[in-house]
mmCIF file of C-alpha atoms and ligand atoms in Angstrom:
data_model
loop_
_atom_site.group_PDB
_atom_site.id
_atom_site.type_symbol
_atom_site.label_atom_id
_atom_site.label_comp_id
_atom_site.label_asym_id
_atom_site.label_seq_id
_atom_site.Cartn_x
_atom_site.Cartn_y
_atom_site.Cartn_z
ATOM 1 C CA ASP V 1 101.458 152.534 159.217
ATOM 2 C CA PRO V 2 98.827 149.819 159.014
ATOM 3 C CA GLN V 3 95.660 151.908 159.074
ATOM 4 C CA LEU V 4 93.579 149.990 156.595
ATOM 5 C CA ASN V 5 93.168 146.255 156.795
ATOM 6 C CA PRO V 6 93.390 145.003 153.183
ATOM 7 C CA ALA V 7 90.995 142.152 153.981
ATOM 8 C CA TYR V 8 88.145 144.597 154.543
ATOM 9 C CA THR V 9 86.910 145.215 151.000
ATOM 10 C CA PHE V 10 83.555 145.518 149.243
ATOM 11 C CA ASP V 11 84.123 142.106 147.656
ATOM 12 C CA THR V 12 84.102 140.462 151.059
ATOM 13 C CA PHE V 13 81.255 142.608 152.408
ATOM 14 C CA ILE V 14 78.091 140.707 151.540
ATOM 15 C CA GLU V 15 75.093 142.794 150.592
ATOM 16 C CA GLY V 16 71.661 142.071 152.045
ATOM 17 C CA ASP V 17 68.532 143.933 153.089
ATOM 18 C CA CYS V 18 70.316 144.550 156.377
ATOM 19 C CA ASN V 19 72.982 146.794 154.846
ATOM 20 C CA ARG V 20 71.980 147.605 151.250
ATOM 21 C CA VAL V 21 71.614 151.363 151.623
ATOM 22 C CA ALA V 22 74.804 151.752 153.628
ATOM 23 C CA ARG V 23 76.843 149.489 151.353
ATOM 24 C CA ARG V 24 75.666 151.190 148.147
ATOM 25 C CA ALA V 25 76.163 154.655 149.583
ATOM 26 C CA GLY V 26 79.642 153.542 150.609
ATOM 27 C CA LYS V 27 80.403 152.377 147.079
ATOM 28 C CA THR V 28 79.153 155.631 145.607
ATOM 29 C CA VAL V 29 81.251 157.634 148.019
ATOM 30 C CA ALA V 30 84.325 155.534 147.227
ATOM 31 C CA GLU V 31 83.875 156.216 143.519
ATOM 32 C CA LYS V 32 83.320 159.967 143.927
ATOM 33 C CA PRO V 33 84.748 161.022 147.273
ATOM 34 C CA GLY V 34 83.469 164.475 148.160
ATOM 35 C CA GLY V 35 81.464 164.556 144.950
ATOM 36 C CA THR V 36 78.073 163.414 146.185
ATOM 37 C CA SER V 37 75.488 164.610 148.670
ATOM 38 C CA PHE V 38 76.518 161.758 150.988
ATOM 39 C CA ASN V 39 78.895 163.977 152.897
ATOM 40 C CA PRO V 40 79.384 163.083 155.614
ATOM 41 C CA LEU V 41 78.383 159.460 155.245
ATOM 42 C CA VAL V 42 77.432 158.223 158.703
ATOM 43 C CA VAL V 43 77.193 154.444 159.111
ATOM 44 C CA TYR V 44 75.626 153.334 162.355
ATOM 45 C CA GLY V 45 74.602 150.080 163.998
ATOM 46 C CA GLY V 46 75.226 147.729 166.893
ATOM 47 C CA VAL V 47 78.417 145.890 167.716
ATOM 48 C CA GLY V 48 79.679 143.308 165.232
ATOM 49 C CA LEU V 49 77.395 144.386 162.381
ATOM 50 C CA GLY V 50 80.123 145.527 159.998
ATOM 51 C CA LYS V 51 80.736 149.250 160.618
ATOM 52 C CA THR V 52 84.516 148.942 160.661
ATOM 53 C CA HIS V 53 84.541 146.536 157.731
ATOM 54 C CA LEU V 54 82.406 148.847 155.588
ATOM 55 C CA ALA V 55 84.274 152.006 156.582
ATOM 56 C CA GLN V 56 87.592 150.375 155.735
ATOM 57 C CA ALA V 57 86.207 148.955 152.489
ATOM 58 C CA ILE V 58 85.471 152.536 151.412
ATOM 59 C CA GLY V 59 89.032 153.561 152.272
ATOM 60 C CA ASN V 60 90.536 150.596 150.443
ATOM 61 C CA GLU V 61 88.358 151.202 147.392
ATOM 62 C CA VAL V 62 89.334 154.884 147.191
ATOM 63 C CA LYS V 63 93.032 153.934 147.328
ATOM 64 C CA ASN V 64 92.404 151.296 144.722
ATOM 65 C CA LEU V 65 90.635 153.609 142.264
ATOM 66 C CA ASN V 66 92.755 156.637 143.002
ATOM 67 C CA PRO V 67 96.114 155.964 144.671
ATOM 68 C CA ASN V 68 96.867 159.684 144.879
ATOM 69 C CA LYS V 69 94.082 160.407 147.315
ATOM 70 C CA VAL V 70 95.131 160.809 150.917
ATOM 71 C CA VAL V 71 92.934 158.465 152.946
ATOM 72 C CA LEU V 72 93.047 158.325 156.721
ATOM 73 C CA TYR V 73 91.271 155.788 158.894
ATOM 74 C CA VAL V 74 91.320 156.535 162.595
ATOM 75 C CA SER V 75 89.201 155.573 165.597
ATOM 76 C CA SER V 76 87.755 158.448 167.584
ATOM 77 C CA GLU V 77 89.770 157.191 170.568
ATOM 78 C CA LYS V 78 92.997 157.519 168.649
ATOM 79 C CA PHE V 79 91.964 160.922 167.345
ATOM 80 C CA ILE V 80 91.328 162.083 170.919
ATOM 81 C CA ASN V 81 94.622 160.643 172.192
ATOM 82 C CA GLN V 82 96.551 162.321 169.368
ATOM 83 C CA PHE V 83 94.772 165.563 170.134
ATOM 84 C CA ILE V 84 95.725 165.338 173.810
ATOM 85 C CA ASP V 85 99.362 164.562 172.941
ATOM 86 C CA HIS V 86 99.537 167.542 170.604
ATOM 87 C CA GLY V 87 97.954 169.718 173.265
ATOM 88 C CA ARG V 88 100.685 168.755 175.736
ATOM 89 C CA ASN V 89 103.295 169.741 173.180
ATOM 90 C CA ASN V 90 101.563 172.999 172.242
ATOM 91 C CA ALA V 91 101.081 171.631 168.748
ATOM 92 C CA ILE V 92 97.313 171.798 168.266
ATOM 93 C CA ASN V 93 97.763 173.796 165.064
ATOM 94 C CA ASP V 94 99.962 171.063 163.612
ATOM 95 C CA PHE V 95 97.322 168.535 164.550
ATOM 96 C CA ILE V 96 94.521 170.461 162.856
ATOM 97 C CA HIS V 97 96.690 171.230 159.859
ATOM 98 C CA PHE V 98 97.584 167.533 159.435
ATOM 99 C CA TYR V 99 93.936 166.554 159.381
ATOM 100 C CA GLN V 100 93.036 169.348 156.976
ATOM 101 C CA MET V 101 95.366 167.827 154.341
ATOM 102 C CA ILE V 102 93.321 164.646 154.064
ATOM 103 C CA ASP V 103 91.087 163.831 151.085
ATOM 104 C CA VAL V 104 89.037 161.080 152.697
ATOM 105 C CA LEU V 105 88.778 161.090 156.475
ATOM 106 C CA ILE V 106 87.250 158.034 158.135
ATOM 107 C CA ILE V 107 86.556 158.247 161.865
ATOM 108 C CA ASP V 108 85.356 155.010 163.456
ATOM 109 C CA ASP V 109 83.146 154.836 166.560
ATOM 110 C CA ILE V 110 82.398 158.524 167.043
ATOM 111 C CA GLN V 111 80.275 157.673 170.097
ATOM 112 C CA PHE V 112 83.581 157.867 172.028
ATOM 113 C CA PHE V 113 83.694 161.620 171.358
ATOM 114 C CA ASN V 114 81.204 161.673 174.190
ATOM 115 C CA ARG V 115 82.209 164.540 176.500
ATOM 116 C CA ALA V 116 85.635 165.051 174.891
ATOM 117 C CA GLU V 117 84.798 168.743 174.437
ATOM 118 C CA LYS V 118 88.160 170.065 173.265
ATOM 119 C CA SER V 119 88.587 167.216 170.797
ATOM 120 C CA GLN V 120 85.129 167.961 169.462
ATOM 121 C CA ASP V 121 86.140 171.594 168.946
ATOM 122 C CA ALA V 122 89.159 170.448 166.927
ATOM 123 C CA PHE V 123 87.034 167.989 164.981
ATOM 124 C CA PHE V 124 84.520 170.756 164.287
ATOM 125 C CA SER V 125 87.103 172.947 162.594
ATOM 126 C CA ILE V 126 88.574 169.999 160.697
ATOM 127 C CA PHE V 127 85.099 168.967 159.575
ATOM 128 C CA ASN V 128 84.282 172.457 158.318
ATOM 129 C CA HIS V 129 87.554 172.832 156.481
ATOM 130 C CA LEU V 130 87.324 169.449 154.764
ATOM 131 C CA HIS V 131 83.661 169.816 153.884
ATOM 132 C CA GLN V 132 84.169 173.265 152.405
ATOM 133 C CA SER V 133 87.104 171.982 150.330
ATOM 134 C CA GLY V 134 84.982 169.199 148.892
ATOM 135 C CA LYS V 135 86.746 166.457 150.846
ATOM 136 C CA GLN V 136 84.909 163.345 151.999
ATOM 137 C CA LEU V 137 84.048 162.461 155.596
ATOM 138 C CA ILE V 138 82.942 159.003 156.676
ATOM 139 C CA LEU V 139 81.882 158.412 160.253
ATOM 140 C CA THR V 140 80.653 155.369 162.108
ATOM 141 C CA SER V 141 78.724 155.189 165.328
ATOM 142 C CA ASP V 142 76.972 152.620 167.481
ATOM 143 C CA LYS V 143 73.884 154.864 167.567
ATOM 144 C CA SER V 144 71.985 157.015 165.135
ATOM 145 C CA PRO V 145 73.391 160.573 165.196
ATOM 146 C CA LYS V 146 70.139 161.807 166.735
ATOM 147 C CA ASP V 147 70.703 159.510 169.725
ATOM 148 C CA LEU V 148 74.373 160.370 170.265
ATOM 149 C CA GLU V 149 74.811 161.733 173.740
ATOM 150 C CA GLY V 150 77.537 164.125 174.780
ATOM 151 C CA VAL V 151 78.247 165.265 171.220
ATOM 152 C CA GLN V 152 77.876 168.977 170.466
ATOM 153 C CA GLU V 153 74.700 170.012 168.671
ATOM 154 C CA ARG V 154 76.666 171.935 166.044
ATOM 155 C CA LEU V 155 78.462 168.689 165.099
ATOM 156 C CA LEU V 156 75.241 166.673 165.092
ATOM 157 C CA SER V 157 73.617 169.199 162.790
ATOM 158 C CA ARG V 158 76.521 168.846 160.366
ATOM 159 C CA PHE V 159 76.207 165.071 160.444
ATOM 160 C CA ARG V 160 72.663 165.595 159.140
ATOM 161 C CA TRP V 161 74.029 167.386 156.053
ATOM 162 C CA GLY V 162 74.906 164.065 154.510
ATOM 163 C CA LEU V 163 73.458 160.592 154.675
ATOM 164 C CA SER V 164 73.007 158.393 157.742
ATOM 165 C CA ALA V 165 72.551 154.726 156.931
ATOM 166 C CA ASP V 166 72.173 151.903 159.404
ATOM 167 C CA LEU V 167 73.379 148.316 159.552
ATOM 168 C CA GLN V 168 70.946 145.692 160.822
ATOM 169 C CA VAL V 169 71.300 142.083 161.871
ATOM 170 C CA PRO V 170 71.468 140.058 158.644
ATOM 171 C CA ASP V 171 68.595 137.813 157.624
ATOM 172 C CA TYR V 172 69.028 134.085 157.151
ATOM 173 C CA GLU V 173 69.991 134.170 153.447
ATOM 174 C CA THR V 174 72.591 136.854 154.049
ATOM 175 C CA LYS V 175 74.045 134.919 156.979
ATOM 176 C CA ILE V 176 74.464 131.902 154.700
ATOM 177 C CA GLU V 177 76.284 134.045 152.134
ATOM 178 C CA ILE V 178 78.521 135.538 154.818
ATOM 179 C CA LEU V 179 79.433 132.090 156.132
ATOM 180 C CA ASP V 180 80.139 130.952 152.581
ATOM 181 C CA ILE V 181 82.533 133.791 151.874
ATOM 182 C CA LYS V 182 84.354 133.358 155.187
ATOM 183 C CA MET V 183 84.813 129.652 154.453
ATOM 184 C CA LYS V 184 85.911 130.329 150.892
ATOM 185 C CA ASN V 185 88.506 132.861 152.062
ATOM 186 C CA ASP V 186 89.903 130.382 154.554
ATOM 187 C CA GLY V 187 89.762 127.477 152.106
ATOM 188 C CA LEU V 188 87.256 125.558 154.216
ATOM 189 C CA ASP V 189 84.297 123.406 153.462
ATOM 190 C CA MET V 190 81.534 121.838 155.509
ATOM 191 C CA PRO V 191 78.214 120.142 154.890
ATOM 192 C CA ARG V 192 75.346 122.444 153.849
ATOM 193 C CA GLU V 193 73.186 121.311 156.717
ATOM 194 C CA VAL V 194 75.855 122.547 159.142
ATOM 195 C CA VAL V 195 76.114 125.945 157.453
ATOM 196 C CA LYS V 196 72.332 126.245 157.591
ATOM 197 C CA TYR V 197 72.264 125.183 161.216
ATOM 198 C CA ILE V 198 74.728 127.903 162.228
ATOM 199 C CA ALA V 199 72.931 130.576 160.193
ATOM 200 C CA TYR V 200 69.632 129.589 161.712
ATOM 201 C CA ASN V 201 70.823 129.565 165.304
ATOM 202 C CA ILE V 202 73.065 132.616 165.552
ATOM 203 C CA ASN V 203 70.911 135.718 165.563
ATOM 204 C CA SER V 204 72.982 138.330 167.332
ATOM 205 C CA ASN V 205 75.570 139.731 164.916
ATOM 206 C CA VAL V 206 78.158 138.842 162.314
ATOM 207 C CA ARG V 207 81.046 138.650 164.762
ATOM 208 C CA GLU V 208 79.206 135.928 166.689
ATOM 209 C CA LEU V 209 78.527 134.142 163.436
ATOM 210 C CA GLU V 210 82.266 134.089 162.739
ATOM 211 C CA GLY V 211 82.930 133.069 166.325
ATOM 212 C CA ALA V 212 80.642 130.063 165.958
ATOM 213 C CA LEU V 213 82.427 129.053 162.776
ATOM 214 C CA ILE V 214 85.849 129.344 164.422
ATOM 215 C CA SER V 215 84.712 127.351 167.461
ATOM 216 C CA LEU V 216 83.420 124.601 165.251
ATOM 217 C CA LEU V 217 86.656 124.419 163.279
ATOM 218 C CA ALA V 218 88.727 124.399 166.428
ATOM 219 C CA GLN V 219 86.672 121.609 167.968
ATOM 220 C CA SER V 220 86.860 119.584 164.805
ATOM 221 C CA SER V 221 90.647 119.822 164.583
ATOM 222 C CA LEU V 222 91.196 119.383 168.323
ATOM 223 C CA ASN V 223 89.127 116.206 168.398
ATOM 224 C CA LYS V 224 90.309 115.103 164.935
ATOM 225 C CA ARG V 225 86.705 114.782 163.987
ATOM 226 C CA GLU V 226 84.827 115.575 160.781
ATOM 227 C CA ILE V 227 82.412 118.475 160.958
ATOM 228 C CA ASP V 228 78.869 117.176 160.961
ATOM 229 C CA LEU V 229 75.538 118.302 162.328
ATOM 230 C CA GLU V 230 76.027 116.459 165.601
ATOM 231 C CA LEU V 231 79.315 118.235 166.315
ATOM 232 C CA ALA V 232 77.782 121.549 165.256
ATOM 233 C CA LYS V 233 74.920 121.113 167.714
ATOM 234 C CA LYS V 234 77.317 120.292 170.525
ATOM 235 C CA VAL V 235 79.645 123.210 169.763
ATOM 236 C CA LEU V 236 76.888 125.752 169.323
ATOM 237 C CA ARG V 237 75.261 124.703 172.574
ATOM 238 C CA ASN V 238 78.590 125.251 174.291
ATOM 239 C CA PHE V 239 79.294 128.367 172.286
ATOM 240 C CA VAL V 240 76.133 130.017 173.493
ATOM 241 C CA LYS V 241 76.719 128.738 176.988
ATOM 242 C CA SER V 242 80.378 129.769 177.080
ATOM 243 C CA SER V 243 79.411 133.415 176.801
ATOM 244 C CA THR V 244 77.437 133.137 180.029
ATOM 245 C CA LYS V 245 79.676 130.710 181.915
ATOM 246 C CA GLU V 246 82.199 132.213 184.294
ATOM 247 C CA ILE V 247 85.922 131.907 183.774
ATOM 248 C CA THR V 248 88.363 133.628 186.125
ATOM 249 C CA ILE V 249 90.783 136.462 185.449
ATOM 250 C CA ASP V 250 93.566 134.269 186.854
ATOM 251 C CA ALA V 251 92.820 131.545 184.330
ATOM 252 C CA ILE V 252 92.914 134.059 181.482
ATOM 253 C CA GLN V 253 96.183 135.524 182.764
ATOM 254 C CA LYS V 254 97.753 132.054 182.777
ATOM 255 C CA MET V 255 96.583 131.340 179.256
ATOM 256 C CA VAL V 256 97.930 134.604 177.879
ATOM 257 C CA CYS V 257 101.279 134.178 179.655
ATOM 258 C CA GLU V 258 101.625 130.716 178.220
ATOM 259 C CA TYR V 259 100.622 131.853 174.758
ATOM 260 C CA PHE V 260 103.126 134.718 174.604
ATOM 261 C CA ASP V 261 105.698 133.004 176.801
ATOM 262 C CA VAL V 262 105.642 135.876 179.273
ATOM 263 C CA ALA V 263 106.364 135.443 183.004
ATOM 264 C CA TYR V 264 103.277 135.916 185.167
ATOM 265 C CA ASP V 265 104.860 138.528 187.468
ATOM 266 C CA LYS V 266 105.907 140.624 184.439
ATOM 267 C CA LEU V 267 102.242 140.939 183.554
ATOM 268 C CA LEU V 268 101.554 142.628 186.878
ATOM 269 C CA GLN V 269 104.607 144.891 187.014
ATOM 270 C CA LYS V 270 104.984 148.271 185.373
ATOM 271 C CA THR V 271 107.228 147.042 182.553
ATOM 272 C CA ARG V 272 106.829 149.084 179.383
ATOM 273 C CA LYS V 273 108.297 146.474 177.043
ATOM 274 C CA ARG V 274 106.049 146.271 174.022
ATOM 275 C CA GLU V 275 105.388 142.511 174.102
ATOM 276 C CA ILE V 276 104.490 142.673 177.754
ATOM 277 C CA VAL V 277 102.318 145.737 177.397
ATOM 278 C CA GLN V 278 100.413 144.021 174.578
ATOM 279 C CA ALA V 279 100.044 140.773 176.498
ATOM 280 C CA ARG V 280 98.705 142.762 179.446
ATOM 281 C CA GLN V 281 96.266 144.705 177.267
ATOM 282 C CA ILE V 282 94.966 141.534 175.630
ATOM 283 C CA THR V 283 94.499 139.906 179.038
ATOM 284 C CA MET V 284 92.453 142.875 180.230
ATOM 285 C CA TYR V 285 90.418 142.817 177.031
ATOM 286 C CA LEU V 286 89.649 139.100 177.383
ATOM 287 C CA SER V 287 88.901 139.493 181.100
ATOM 288 C CA LYS V 288 86.376 142.173 180.280
ATOM 289 C CA ALA V 289 84.822 140.120 177.491
ATOM 290 C CA PHE V 290 84.664 136.767 179.258
ATOM 291 C CA THR V 291 84.242 137.471 182.952
ATOM 292 C CA LYS V 292 81.629 139.465 184.779
ATOM 293 C CA ASN V 293 84.201 141.340 186.859
ATOM 294 C CA SER V 294 84.026 145.114 187.041
ATOM 295 C CA LEU V 295 86.710 147.243 185.411
ATOM 296 C CA LYS V 296 87.906 148.094 188.892
ATOM 297 C CA THR V 297 88.335 144.433 189.855
ATOM 298 C CA ILE V 298 90.120 143.684 186.596
ATOM 299 C CA GLY V 299 92.521 146.578 187.226
ATOM 300 C CA GLU V 300 93.225 145.271 190.716
ATOM 301 C CA HIS V 301 94.307 141.928 189.219
ATOM 302 C CA PHE V 302 97.061 143.739 187.333
ATOM 303 C CA GLY V 303 99.043 145.126 190.215
ATOM 304 C CA GLY V 304 96.407 147.672 191.211
ATOM 305 C CA ARG V 305 95.829 149.592 188.019
ATOM 306 C CA ASP V 306 92.757 151.788 187.842
ATOM 307 C CA HIS V 307 89.677 151.295 185.693
ATOM 308 C CA THR V 308 90.636 153.943 183.124
ATOM 309 C CA THR V 309 93.747 151.904 182.295
ATOM 310 C CA VAL V 310 91.512 148.916 181.677
ATOM 311 C CA ILE V 311 89.190 150.941 179.415
ATOM 312 C CA HIS V 312 92.170 152.281 177.505
ATOM 313 C CA SER V 313 93.656 148.783 177.107
ATOM 314 C CA CYS V 314 90.412 147.334 175.789
ATOM 315 C CA GLN V 315 90.105 150.157 173.276
ATOM 316 C CA THR V 316 93.717 149.758 172.152
ATOM 317 C CA VAL V 317 93.149 146.057 171.525
ATOM 318 C CA LYS V 318 89.989 146.777 169.511
ATOM 319 C CA ASP V 319 91.785 149.420 167.443
ATOM 320 C CA LEU V 320 94.715 147.133 166.726
ATOM 321 C CA MET V 321 92.402 144.286 165.783
ATOM 322 C CA ASP V 322 90.763 146.555 163.210
ATOM 323 C CA THR V 323 94.038 147.459 161.575
ATOM 324 C CA ASP V 324 96.561 144.687 162.213
ATOM 325 C CA SER V 325 95.498 141.282 160.950
ATOM 326 C CA LEU V 326 98.367 139.369 162.596
ATOM 327 C CA PHE V 327 97.511 140.892 165.941
ATOM 328 C CA LYS V 328 93.842 140.112 165.354
ATOM 329 C CA GLU V 329 94.721 136.490 164.652
ATOM 330 C CA SER V 330 96.536 136.182 167.984
ATOM 331 C CA VAL V 331 93.638 137.688 169.874
ATOM 332 C CA LEU V 332 91.110 135.455 168.122
ATOM 333 C CA GLU V 333 93.234 132.401 168.804
ATOM 334 C CA LEU V 334 93.426 133.313 172.474
ATOM 335 C CA GLN V 335 89.721 134.071 172.554
ATOM 336 C CA GLN V 336 89.169 130.621 171.148
ATOM 337 C CA LYS V 337 91.257 129.075 173.925
ATOM 338 C CA VAL V 338 89.338 130.990 176.560
ATOM 339 C CA GLN V 339 86.029 129.887 175.075
ATOM 340 C CA LEU V 340 87.137 126.271 174.934
ATOM 341 C CA ALA V 341 88.334 126.446 178.527
ATOM 342 C CA ALA V 342 84.903 127.665 179.550
ATOM 343 C CA MET V 343 83.168 124.660 177.999
HETATM 344 P P1 ADP T 401 81.576 146.585 163.993
HETATM 345 O O1 ADP T 401 82.680 147.520 163.615
HETATM 346 O O2 ADP T 401 80.218 147.091 163.585
HETATM 347 O O3 ADP T 401 81.595 146.163 165.425
HETATM 348 P P2 ADP T 401 82.995 144.778 162.245
HETATM 349 O O4 ADP T 401 83.120 145.624 161.032
HETATM 350 O O5 ADP T 401 84.204 144.621 163.090
HETATM 351 O O6 ADP T 401 81.753 145.251 163.139
HETATM 352 O O7 ADP T 401 82.448 143.344 161.783
HETATM 353 C C1 ADP T 401 82.571 142.197 162.578
HETATM 354 C C2 ADP T 401 82.952 141.035 161.696
HETATM 355 O O8 ADP T 401 81.867 140.702 160.856
HETATM 356 C C3 ADP T 401 84.124 141.357 160.781
HETATM 357 O O9 ADP T 401 84.973 140.231 160.724
HETATM 358 C C4 ADP T 401 83.473 141.609 159.425
HETATM 359 O O10 ADP T 401 84.321 141.206 158.371
HETATM 360 C C5 ADP T 401 82.251 140.727 159.488
HETATM 361 N N1 ADP T 401 81.114 141.253 158.714
HETATM 362 C C6 ADP T 401 80.186 142.152 159.119
HETATM 363 N N2 ADP T 401 79.289 142.389 158.158
HETATM 364 C C7 ADP T 401 79.640 141.627 157.105
HETATM 365 C C8 ADP T 401 79.095 141.432 155.784
HETATM 366 N N3 ADP T 401 77.989 142.069 155.365
HETATM 367 N N4 ADP T 401 79.746 140.555 154.975
HETATM 368 C C9 ADP T 401 80.840 139.904 155.388
HETATM 369 N N5 ADP T 401 81.392 140.040 156.609
HETATM 370 C C10 ADP T 401 80.812 140.896 157.462
HETATM 371 MG MG1 MG T 402 84.178 148.440 164.771
#
């Protein structure tokens, strides 16, 4: 069960002013799970700032230092879906019991607990049990716990028992270090002035920083051209532009079909074959990310599915990308193709 991505470690998580408190608290927690006042540890911050990476680094480090500890990483979406499945099978007690056996419970993106009342009730009893037994809880959220809407007050007050630490957009020096480690891990090199140019011009989040790097590499290999400042300027101009330029759902569907060698009509039918389901989910995810169509319109392009199916698909893709590096590679490669097509 690939819950933890082994690439997400503390070694590859660069420390800077933007994340120092959260990273150090995470390290402390990994060394003494349940044995510090940082319980729960809540890591919050905007998209692409490293919440999943840091949360998984804690899990990996615990396993590394203490292989006997039971560590579970789960997204709140998956937790809720499991809860619903167990409810259908009258097995809520099994569900709660399973979670109560865990030493280190990591729940990613708790903002999706929003309005899932019954799941919150289950989480509340799991939280209490684990906390009382000295087990560690690590939670991530896109907002500070005090700004979380639709989450029960009794849960929010428990989140305040521990430490909440935020992740900010990295400063210039940290961006340089992040680019350096990504290049080192992929065995790449490029002129310093190019690295500096990217760090200086990408100011949104770390995922975009990586995206810019990938775009540049792709352009360089596609055009059989050395990476230099001129190419970097051209690619980054297009990179920024490509996120605003419109590409159609049809075009994305074609690209995905070609990539996975799946027939176009299969994508629209109700087939439950795994490869086709995944291709369909990725297409929805990319359509949401790269077109301005509503969820409803996207659903209609897939044989009239409704918007909740689209939401679910996008979430499934995100979850899989966090835990399955091969899957993530495919999605990133496709994302790259879509971005290039939009140039
Ligand atoms: P979030 O879960 O907050 O949306 P992720 O954890 O998925 O963000 O991070 C997005 C990408 O940025 C990942 O590839 C991650 O490895 C990388 N990243 C984020 N912060 C750092 C950091 N401090 N050092 C190295 N890589 C980072
Ligand atoms: Mg995440």
